[in-house]
Coordinates of N, CA, C and O in Angstrom, one line a residue:
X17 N 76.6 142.9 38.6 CA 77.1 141.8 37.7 C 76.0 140.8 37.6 O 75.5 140.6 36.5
X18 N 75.8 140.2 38.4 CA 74.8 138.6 38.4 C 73.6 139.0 39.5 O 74.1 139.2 40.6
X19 N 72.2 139.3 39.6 CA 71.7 139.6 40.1 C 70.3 138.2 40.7 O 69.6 137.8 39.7
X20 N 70.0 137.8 41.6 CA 69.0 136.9 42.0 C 68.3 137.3 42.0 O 68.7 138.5 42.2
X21 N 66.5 137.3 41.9 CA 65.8 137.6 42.4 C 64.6 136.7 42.7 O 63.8 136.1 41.9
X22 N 64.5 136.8 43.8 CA 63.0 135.9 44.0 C 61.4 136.4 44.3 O 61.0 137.3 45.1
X23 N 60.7 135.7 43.6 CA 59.5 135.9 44.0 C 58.5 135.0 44.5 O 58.6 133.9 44.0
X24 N 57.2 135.1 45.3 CA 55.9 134.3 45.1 C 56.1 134.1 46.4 O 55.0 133.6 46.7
X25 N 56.9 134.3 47.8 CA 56.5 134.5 48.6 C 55.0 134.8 49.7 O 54.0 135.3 49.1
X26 N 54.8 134.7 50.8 CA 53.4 134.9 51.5 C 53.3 134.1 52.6 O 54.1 133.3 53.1
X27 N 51.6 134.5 53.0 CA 51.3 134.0 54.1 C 50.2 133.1 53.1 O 49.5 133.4 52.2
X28 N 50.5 131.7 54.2 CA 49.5 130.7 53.2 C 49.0 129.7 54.8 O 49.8 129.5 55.8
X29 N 48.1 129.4 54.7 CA 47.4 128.0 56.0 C 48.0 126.7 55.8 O 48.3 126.3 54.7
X30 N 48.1 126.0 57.3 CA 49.0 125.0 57.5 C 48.1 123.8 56.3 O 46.9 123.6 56.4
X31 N 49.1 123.2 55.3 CA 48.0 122.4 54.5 C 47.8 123.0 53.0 O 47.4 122.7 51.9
X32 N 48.4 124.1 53.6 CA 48.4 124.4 51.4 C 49.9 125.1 50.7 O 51.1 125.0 51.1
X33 N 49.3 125.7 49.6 CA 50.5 125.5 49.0 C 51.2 127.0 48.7 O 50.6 128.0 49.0
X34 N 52.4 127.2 48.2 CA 53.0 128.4 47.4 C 54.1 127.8 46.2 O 54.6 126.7 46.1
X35 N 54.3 128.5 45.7 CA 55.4 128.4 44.7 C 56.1 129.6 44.3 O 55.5 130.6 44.0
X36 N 57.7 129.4 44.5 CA 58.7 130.5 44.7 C 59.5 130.2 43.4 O 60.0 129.2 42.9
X37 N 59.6 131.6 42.9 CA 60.1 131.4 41.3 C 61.8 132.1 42.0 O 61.7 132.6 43.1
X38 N 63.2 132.2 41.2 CA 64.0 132.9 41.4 C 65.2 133.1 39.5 O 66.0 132.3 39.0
X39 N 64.8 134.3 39.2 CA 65.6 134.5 38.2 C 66.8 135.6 38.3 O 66.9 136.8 38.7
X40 N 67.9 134.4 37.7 CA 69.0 135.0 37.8 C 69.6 136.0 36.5 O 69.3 135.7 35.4
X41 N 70.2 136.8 36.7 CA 70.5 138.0 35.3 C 71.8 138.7 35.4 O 72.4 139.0 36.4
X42 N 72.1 138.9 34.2 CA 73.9 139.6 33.9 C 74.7 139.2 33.5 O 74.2 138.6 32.5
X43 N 75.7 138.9 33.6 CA 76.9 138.6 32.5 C 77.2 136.9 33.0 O 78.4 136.5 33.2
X44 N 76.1 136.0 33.2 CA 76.6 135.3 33.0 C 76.8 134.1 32.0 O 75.9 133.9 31.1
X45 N 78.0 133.2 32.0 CA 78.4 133.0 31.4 C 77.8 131.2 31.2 O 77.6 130.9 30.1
X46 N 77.5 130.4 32.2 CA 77.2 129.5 32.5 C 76.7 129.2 34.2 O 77.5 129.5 35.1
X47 N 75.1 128.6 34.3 CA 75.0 128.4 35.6 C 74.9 126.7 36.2 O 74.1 125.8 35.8
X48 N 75.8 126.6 37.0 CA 75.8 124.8 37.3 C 74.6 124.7 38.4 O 73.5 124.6 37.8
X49 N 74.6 124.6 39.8 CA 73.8 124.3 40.5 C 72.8 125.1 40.9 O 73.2 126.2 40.6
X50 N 71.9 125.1 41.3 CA 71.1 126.1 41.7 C 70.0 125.7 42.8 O 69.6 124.5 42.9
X51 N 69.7 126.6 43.5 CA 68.9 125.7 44.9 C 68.0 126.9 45.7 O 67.7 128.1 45.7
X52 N 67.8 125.9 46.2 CA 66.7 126.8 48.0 C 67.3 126.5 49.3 O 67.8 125.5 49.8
X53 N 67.2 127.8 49.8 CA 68.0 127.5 51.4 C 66.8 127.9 52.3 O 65.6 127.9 52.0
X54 N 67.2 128.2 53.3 CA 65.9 128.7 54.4 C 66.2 129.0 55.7 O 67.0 128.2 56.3
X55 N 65.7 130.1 56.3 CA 66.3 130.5 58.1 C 64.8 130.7 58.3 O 64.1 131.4 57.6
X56 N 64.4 129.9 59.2 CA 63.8 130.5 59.9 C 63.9 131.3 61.5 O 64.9 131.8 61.9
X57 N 63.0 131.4 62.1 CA 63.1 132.6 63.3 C 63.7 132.1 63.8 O 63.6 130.9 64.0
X58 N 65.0 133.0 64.3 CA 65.7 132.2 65.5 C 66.9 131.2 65.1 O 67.9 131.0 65.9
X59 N 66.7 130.6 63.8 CA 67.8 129.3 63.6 C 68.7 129.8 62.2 O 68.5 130.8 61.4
X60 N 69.5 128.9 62.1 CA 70.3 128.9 61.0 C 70.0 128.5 59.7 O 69.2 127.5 59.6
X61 N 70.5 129.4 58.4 CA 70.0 129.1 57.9 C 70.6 127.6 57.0 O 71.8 127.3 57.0
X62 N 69.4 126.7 56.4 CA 69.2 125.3 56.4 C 69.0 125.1 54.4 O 68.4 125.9 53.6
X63 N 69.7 123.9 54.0 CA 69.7 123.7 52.5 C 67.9 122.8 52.8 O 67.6 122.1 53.8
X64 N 66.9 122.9 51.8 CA 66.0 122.9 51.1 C 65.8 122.1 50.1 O 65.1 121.0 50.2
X65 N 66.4 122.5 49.1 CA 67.1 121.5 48.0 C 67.7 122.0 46.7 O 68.0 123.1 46.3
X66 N 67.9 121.0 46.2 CA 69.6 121.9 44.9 C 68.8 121.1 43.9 O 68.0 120.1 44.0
X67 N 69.5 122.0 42.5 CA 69.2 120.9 41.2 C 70.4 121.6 40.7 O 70.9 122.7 40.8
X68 N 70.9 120.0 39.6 CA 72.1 120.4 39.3 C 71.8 120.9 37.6 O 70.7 120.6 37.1
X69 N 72.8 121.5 36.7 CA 72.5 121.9 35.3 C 72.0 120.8 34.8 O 71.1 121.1 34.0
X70 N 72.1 119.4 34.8 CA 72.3 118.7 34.0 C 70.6 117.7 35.3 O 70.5 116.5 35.5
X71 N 70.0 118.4 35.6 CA 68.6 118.1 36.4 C 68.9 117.4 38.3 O 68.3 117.7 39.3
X72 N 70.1 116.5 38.2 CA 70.4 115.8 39.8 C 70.0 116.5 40.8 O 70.6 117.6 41.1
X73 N 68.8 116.1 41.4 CA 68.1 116.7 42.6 C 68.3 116.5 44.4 O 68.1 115.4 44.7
X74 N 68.6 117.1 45.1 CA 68.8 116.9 46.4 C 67.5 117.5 47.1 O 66.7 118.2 46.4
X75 N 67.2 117.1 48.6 CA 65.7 117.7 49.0 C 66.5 117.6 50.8 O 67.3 116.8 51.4
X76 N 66.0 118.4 51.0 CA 66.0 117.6 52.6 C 65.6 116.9 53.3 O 64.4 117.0 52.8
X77 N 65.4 116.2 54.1 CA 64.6 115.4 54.6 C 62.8 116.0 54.7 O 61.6 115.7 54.4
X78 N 63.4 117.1 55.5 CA 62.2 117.6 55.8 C 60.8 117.9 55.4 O 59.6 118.0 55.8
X79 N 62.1 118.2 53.8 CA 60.6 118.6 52.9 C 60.1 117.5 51.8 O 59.1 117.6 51.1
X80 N 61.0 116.6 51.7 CA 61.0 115.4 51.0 C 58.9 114.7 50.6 O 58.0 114.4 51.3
X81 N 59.1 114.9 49.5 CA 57.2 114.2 49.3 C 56.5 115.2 49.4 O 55.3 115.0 49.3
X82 N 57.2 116.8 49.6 CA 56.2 117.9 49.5 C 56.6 118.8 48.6 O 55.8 119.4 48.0
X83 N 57.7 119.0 48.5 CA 58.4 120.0 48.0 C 58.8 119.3 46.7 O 58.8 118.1 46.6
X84 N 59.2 120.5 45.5 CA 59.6 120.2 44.2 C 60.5 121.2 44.0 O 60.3 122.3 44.4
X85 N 61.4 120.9 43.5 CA 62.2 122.0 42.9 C 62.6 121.7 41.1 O 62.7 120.6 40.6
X86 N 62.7 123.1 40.4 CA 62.8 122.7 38.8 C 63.6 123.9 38.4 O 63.9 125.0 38.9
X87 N 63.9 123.3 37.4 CA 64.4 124.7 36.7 C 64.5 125.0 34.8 O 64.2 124.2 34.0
X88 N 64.7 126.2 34.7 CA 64.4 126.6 33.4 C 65.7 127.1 32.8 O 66.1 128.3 32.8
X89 N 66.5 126.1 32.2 CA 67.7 126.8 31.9 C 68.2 127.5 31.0 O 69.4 127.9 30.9
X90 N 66.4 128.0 29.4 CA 66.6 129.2 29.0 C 65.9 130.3 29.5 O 65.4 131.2 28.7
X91 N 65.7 130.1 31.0 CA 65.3 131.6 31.6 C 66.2 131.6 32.6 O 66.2 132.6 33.3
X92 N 66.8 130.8 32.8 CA 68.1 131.2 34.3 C 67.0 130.8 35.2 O 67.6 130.6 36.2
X93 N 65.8 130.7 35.3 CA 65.6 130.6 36.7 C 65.0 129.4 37.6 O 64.4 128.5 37.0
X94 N 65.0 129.5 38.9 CA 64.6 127.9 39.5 C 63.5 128.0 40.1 O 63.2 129.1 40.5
X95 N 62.7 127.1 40.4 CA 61.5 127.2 41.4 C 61.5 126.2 42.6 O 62.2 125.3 42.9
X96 N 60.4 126.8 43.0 CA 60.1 125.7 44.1 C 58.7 125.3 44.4 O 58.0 126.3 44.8
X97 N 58.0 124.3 44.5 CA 56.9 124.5 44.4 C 56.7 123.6 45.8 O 57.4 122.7 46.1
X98 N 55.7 124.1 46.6 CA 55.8 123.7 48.2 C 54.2 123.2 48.4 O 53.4 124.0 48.1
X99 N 53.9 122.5 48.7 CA 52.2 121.9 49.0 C 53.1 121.1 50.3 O 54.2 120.7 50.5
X100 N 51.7 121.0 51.1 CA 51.4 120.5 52.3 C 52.0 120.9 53.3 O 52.4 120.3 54.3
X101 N 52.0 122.6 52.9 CA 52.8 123.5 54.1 C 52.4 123.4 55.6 O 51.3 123.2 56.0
X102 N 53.8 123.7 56.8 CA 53.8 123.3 57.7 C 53.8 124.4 58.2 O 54.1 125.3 57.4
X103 N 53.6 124.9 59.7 CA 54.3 126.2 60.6 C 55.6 125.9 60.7 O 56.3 126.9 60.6
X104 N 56.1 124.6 60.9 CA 57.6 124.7 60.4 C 58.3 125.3 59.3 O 59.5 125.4 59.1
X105 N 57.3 125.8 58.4 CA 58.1 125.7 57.2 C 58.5 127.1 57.2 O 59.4 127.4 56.4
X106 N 57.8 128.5 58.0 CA 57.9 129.0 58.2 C 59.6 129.9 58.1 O 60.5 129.5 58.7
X107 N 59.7 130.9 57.5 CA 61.2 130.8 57.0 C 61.6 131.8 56.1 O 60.7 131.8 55.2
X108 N 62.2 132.4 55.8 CA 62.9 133.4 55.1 C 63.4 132.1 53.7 O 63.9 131.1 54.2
X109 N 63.3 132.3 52.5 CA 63.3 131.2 52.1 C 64.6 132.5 50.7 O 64.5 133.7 50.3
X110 N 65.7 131.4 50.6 CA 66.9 132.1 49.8 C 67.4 131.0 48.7 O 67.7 129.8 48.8
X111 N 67.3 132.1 47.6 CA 67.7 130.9 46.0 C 69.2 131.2 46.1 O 69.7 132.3 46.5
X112 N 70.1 130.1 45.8 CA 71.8 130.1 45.6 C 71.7 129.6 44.3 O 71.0 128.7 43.8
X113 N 72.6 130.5 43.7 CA 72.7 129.5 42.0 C 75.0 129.9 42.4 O 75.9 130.7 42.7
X114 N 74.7 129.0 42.1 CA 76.5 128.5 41.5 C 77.2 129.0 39.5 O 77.1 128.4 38.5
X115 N 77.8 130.3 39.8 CA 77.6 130.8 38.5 C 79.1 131.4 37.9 O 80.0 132.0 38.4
X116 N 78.8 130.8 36.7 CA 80.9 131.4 35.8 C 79.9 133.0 35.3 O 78.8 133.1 34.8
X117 N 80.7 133.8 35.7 CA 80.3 135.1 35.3 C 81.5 135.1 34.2 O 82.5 134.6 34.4
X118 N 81.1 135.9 32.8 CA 82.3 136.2 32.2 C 83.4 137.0 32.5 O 83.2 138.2 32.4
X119 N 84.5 136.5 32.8 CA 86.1 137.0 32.8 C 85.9 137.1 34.2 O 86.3 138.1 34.7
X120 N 85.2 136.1 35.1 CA 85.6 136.3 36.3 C 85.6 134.8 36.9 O 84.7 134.3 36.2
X121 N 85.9 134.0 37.7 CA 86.0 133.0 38.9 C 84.5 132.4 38.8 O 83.5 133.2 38.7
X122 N 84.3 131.0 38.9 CA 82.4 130.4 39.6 C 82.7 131.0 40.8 O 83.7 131.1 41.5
X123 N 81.1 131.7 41.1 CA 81.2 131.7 42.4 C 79.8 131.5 43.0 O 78.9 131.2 42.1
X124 N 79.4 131.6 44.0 CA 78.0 131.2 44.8 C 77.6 132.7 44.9 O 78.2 133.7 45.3
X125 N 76.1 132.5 44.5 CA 75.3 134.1 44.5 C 73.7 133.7 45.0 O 72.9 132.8 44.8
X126 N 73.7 135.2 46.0 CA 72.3 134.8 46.9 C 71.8 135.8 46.3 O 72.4 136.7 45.9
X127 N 70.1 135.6 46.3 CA 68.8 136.7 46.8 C 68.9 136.9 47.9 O 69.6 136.5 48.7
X128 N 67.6 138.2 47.8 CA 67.9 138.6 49.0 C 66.7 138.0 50.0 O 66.4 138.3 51.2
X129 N 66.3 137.0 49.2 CA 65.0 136.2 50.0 C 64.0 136.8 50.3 O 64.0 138.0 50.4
X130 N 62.9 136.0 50.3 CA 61.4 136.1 50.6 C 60.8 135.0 51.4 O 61.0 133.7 51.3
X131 N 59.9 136.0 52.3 CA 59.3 135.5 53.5 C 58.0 134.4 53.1 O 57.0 134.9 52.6
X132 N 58.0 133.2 53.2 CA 57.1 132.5 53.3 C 56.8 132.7 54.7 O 57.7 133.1 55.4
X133 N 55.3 132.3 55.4 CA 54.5 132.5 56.6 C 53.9 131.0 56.5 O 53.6 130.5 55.4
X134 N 53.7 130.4 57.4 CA 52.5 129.3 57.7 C 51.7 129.4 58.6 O 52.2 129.2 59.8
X135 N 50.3 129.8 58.5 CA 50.0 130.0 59.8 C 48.9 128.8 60.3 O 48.0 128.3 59.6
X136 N 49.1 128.6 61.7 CA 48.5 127.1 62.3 C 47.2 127.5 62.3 O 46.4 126.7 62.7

């Protein structure tokens, strides 16, 4: 039915940058929020940041002044753009979009994520 997919993932040095694209596809009908989540090794996975249909941006602290998030709402899909990467940042990194599929319920839909690396 609704399919995520992300890309642009890698290994990148502490201090530069990547940018993670995620397009969503299928019967839907309207998409409201859309975002980045993140697990890294060992911990839970953690919100990144959201943008809402209508652009309202959340960030986490963490990544706040580095990170960007955007979106393209005649391609379905959102990005992320990351400079001044950390080994923290280190992380299985996962797009959520909040989506009315036709003739069915909104519901919350994941990728299956891609590995960003930082290495010190």
């Amino acid at each position: 039915q609704v399919q995520l997919v992300e890309s642009g993932g890698g290994l990148v040095q502490t201090g530069g940058s990547l940018s993670l694209s995620c397009a969503a596809s299928g019967s839907i009908s309207r998409i409201n929020a859309m975002g980045w989540y993140r697990q890294p090794p060992g911990k839970q996975r953690e919100l990144v940041a959201t943008i809402t249909s209508d652009g309202s941006i959340n960030y986490a602290d963490s990544v706040k002044d580095r990170f960007t998030i955007s979106r393209d709402n005649t391609k379905n899909t959102v990005y992320l753009q990351m400079n001044s990467l950390k080994p923290e940042d280190t992380a299985v990194y996962y797009c959520n979009a909040n989506i009315k599929v036709r003739l069915r319920p909104t519901n919350d839909y994941w990728g299956k994520g891609t590995l960003v690396t930082v290495s010190s």
